[in-house]
Amino acid sequence: MAENYITKQEEKGTVNISEDVIAVMVSAVVTEVEGVAGMGSPTSPELVELFGRKNPVKGLKIRFIDEKITIDVLINVRPAGSITDVAVRVQDTVCTEVESVTGMSCVVNVHVTGISLDK
């Protein structure tokens, strides 16, 4: 992702935002969501193909599709509640943050890849 930018054409010129900037921001926001134990790793062949092997920010894939920032995020959850509720909170929190910082709409696909059992 180091040289990939999300570009938005504005009236006075273009705005380019590095995908790395968004990835770092999203990673920080995700780990603050209640019920998230941390970022996940791809486990299925489909996710390995989607995320690739050279992803600098573990558990995130960011793309610009159809004028929207599309974010795939892999998470591990804690077993203290509904996995679906945690995933929806991640979607809401990430979209709110990305939209407020970039001014662009987003789509967040959450992939729950593991559960972290507290000891």
Tab-separated table of C-alpha atoms in Angstrom:
chain	number	residue	atom	x	y	z
A	1	MET	CA	0.000	0.000	0.000
A	2	ALA	CA	2.965	2.340	0.386
A	3	GLU	CA	2.389	4.135	-2.906
A	4	ASN	CA	-1.382	3.805	-3.231
A	5	TYR	CA	-3.521	6.866	-2.804
A	6	ILE	CA	-7.213	7.476	-2.638
A	7	THR	CA	-7.847	10.408	-4.951
A	8	LYS	CA	-10.828	12.710	-4.890
A	9	GLN	CA	-11.312	15.373	-7.526
A	10	GLU	CA	-12.401	18.660	-5.984
A	11	GLU	CA	-13.317	21.973	-7.596
A	12	LYS	CA	-9.892	23.473	-6.827
A	13	GLY	CA	-7.833	20.352	-7.610
A	14	THR	CA	-7.281	16.828	-6.408
A	15	VAL	CA	-6.922	15.529	-2.888
A	16	ASN	CA	-4.692	12.461	-2.467
A	17	ILE	CA	-4.762	10.501	0.786
A	18	SER	CA	-2.321	7.658	1.279
A	19	GLU	CA	-3.976	4.334	2.020
A	20	ASP	CA	-1.357	3.921	4.769
A	21	VAL	CA	-2.753	6.978	6.572
A	22	ILE	CA	-6.251	5.520	6.515
A	23	ALA	CA	-4.957	2.076	7.539
A	24	VAL	CA	-3.166	3.391	10.621
A	25	MET	CA	-6.223	5.416	11.632
A	26	VAL	CA	-8.603	2.469	11.118
A	27	SER	CA	-6.336	0.083	13.011
A	28	ALA	CA	-6.278	2.418	16.013
A	29	VAL	CA	-10.057	2.899	15.958
A	30	VAL	CA	-10.859	-0.814	15.597
A	31	THR	CA	-8.833	-1.847	18.631
A	32	GLU	CA	-10.784	0.640	20.777
A	33	VAL	CA	-14.174	-0.940	19.979
A	34	GLU	CA	-15.631	-2.857	22.907
A	35	GLY	CA	-15.457	-6.600	22.291
A	36	VAL	CA	-12.524	-6.468	19.863
A	37	ALA	CA	-9.513	-8.378	21.172
A	38	GLY	CA	-7.243	-7.261	18.339
A	39	MET	CA	-6.634	-7.363	14.631
A	40	GLY	CA	-6.955	-10.757	12.995
A	41	SER	CA	-5.069	-12.739	10.387
A	42	PRO	CA	-6.427	-14.315	7.219
A	43	THR	CA	-7.219	-17.977	7.800
A	44	SER	CA	-9.266	-19.078	4.811
A	45	PRO	CA	-7.805	-19.278	1.285
A	46	GLU	CA	-10.288	-16.620	0.145
A	47	LEU	CA	-9.097	-14.154	2.786
A	48	VAL	CA	-5.435	-14.917	2.094
A	49	GLU	CA	-6.091	-14.116	-1.558
A	50	LEU	CA	-7.981	-10.909	-0.672
A	51	PHE	CA	-5.388	-9.630	1.783
A	52	GLY	CA	-2.308	-10.959	0.036
A	53	ARG	CA	0.927	-11.787	1.755
A	54	LYS	CA	2.531	-8.328	1.690
A	55	ASN	CA	0.003	-6.289	3.621
A	56	PRO	CA	1.895	-3.725	5.738
A	57	VAL	CA	-0.952	-3.192	8.197
A	58	LYS	CA	-2.050	-6.523	9.603
A	59	GLY	CA	-5.720	-7.301	9.110
A	60	LEU	CA	-6.657	-4.413	6.802
A	61	LYS	CA	-7.270	-3.978	3.103
A	62	ILE	CA	-8.264	-0.565	1.774
A	63	ARG	CA	-9.504	0.156	-1.739
A	64	PHE	CA	-11.313	2.935	-3.568
A	65	ILE	CA	-14.307	1.404	-5.368
A	66	ASP	CA	-17.242	3.230	-6.966
A	67	GLU	CA	-16.381	6.563	-5.307
A	68	LYS	CA	-16.318	4.915	-1.854
A	69	ILE	CA	-13.513	3.834	0.404
A	70	THR	CA	-13.942	0.088	0.866
A	71	ILE	CA	-12.283	-1.345	3.946
A	72	ASP	CA	-11.931	-5.015	4.779
A	73	VAL	CA	-10.935	-5.533	8.391
A	74	LEU	CA	-10.030	-8.772	10.137
A	75	ILE	CA	-10.694	-8.938	13.866
A	76	ASN	CA	-10.468	-11.279	16.805
A	77	VAL	CA	-13.259	-10.906	19.334
A	78	ARG	CA	-13.715	-11.512	23.039
A	79	PRO	CA	-16.349	-14.098	23.983
A	80	ALA	CA	-18.319	-11.690	26.180
A	81	GLY	CA	-21.219	-10.931	23.871
A	82	SER	CA	-22.678	-11.134	20.409
A	83	ILE	CA	-20.092	-11.394	17.646
A	84	THR	CA	-22.543	-9.716	15.283
A	85	ASP	CA	-22.943	-6.759	17.668
A	86	VAL	CA	-19.166	-6.325	17.851
A	87	ALA	CA	-18.886	-6.434	14.049
A	88	VAL	CA	-21.639	-3.826	13.640
A	89	ARG	CA	-19.926	-1.554	16.204
A	90	VAL	CA	-16.698	-1.892	14.213
A	91	GLN	CA	-18.524	-0.963	10.998
A	92	ASP	CA	-20.221	2.052	12.593
A	93	THR	CA	-17.097	3.305	14.364
A	94	VAL	CA	-14.807	2.919	11.351
A	95	CYS	CA	-17.273	4.528	8.924
A	96	THR	CA	-17.898	7.466	11.243
A	97	GLU	CA	-14.170	8.093	11.671
A	98	VAL	CA	-13.219	7.633	8.010
A	99	GLU	CA	-16.083	9.783	6.761
A	100	SER	CA	-15.312	12.579	9.226
A	101	VAL	CA	-11.589	12.596	8.405
A	102	THR	CA	-11.750	12.124	4.612
A	103	GLY	CA	-15.149	13.550	3.680
A	104	MET	CA	-15.770	10.403	1.616
A	105	SER	CA	-18.312	7.671	2.207
A	106	CYS	CA	-17.115	4.211	3.124
A	107	VAL	CA	-18.077	0.569	3.244
A	108	VAL	CA	-16.638	-1.665	5.966
A	109	ASN	CA	-16.566	-5.440	5.595
A	110	VAL	CA	-15.760	-7.123	8.914
A	111	HIS	CA	-14.239	-10.596	8.907
A	112	VAL	CA	-14.165	-12.257	12.335
A	113	THR	CA	-11.196	-14.628	12.138
A	114	GLY	CA	-10.782	-15.677	15.740
A	115	ILE	CA	-11.823	-15.494	19.354
A	116	SER	CA	-9.504	-14.528	22.181
A	117	LEU	CA	-10.128	-16.398	25.390
A	118	ASP	CA	-9.074	-14.324	28.406
A	119	LYS	CA	-6.979	-16.205	30.921
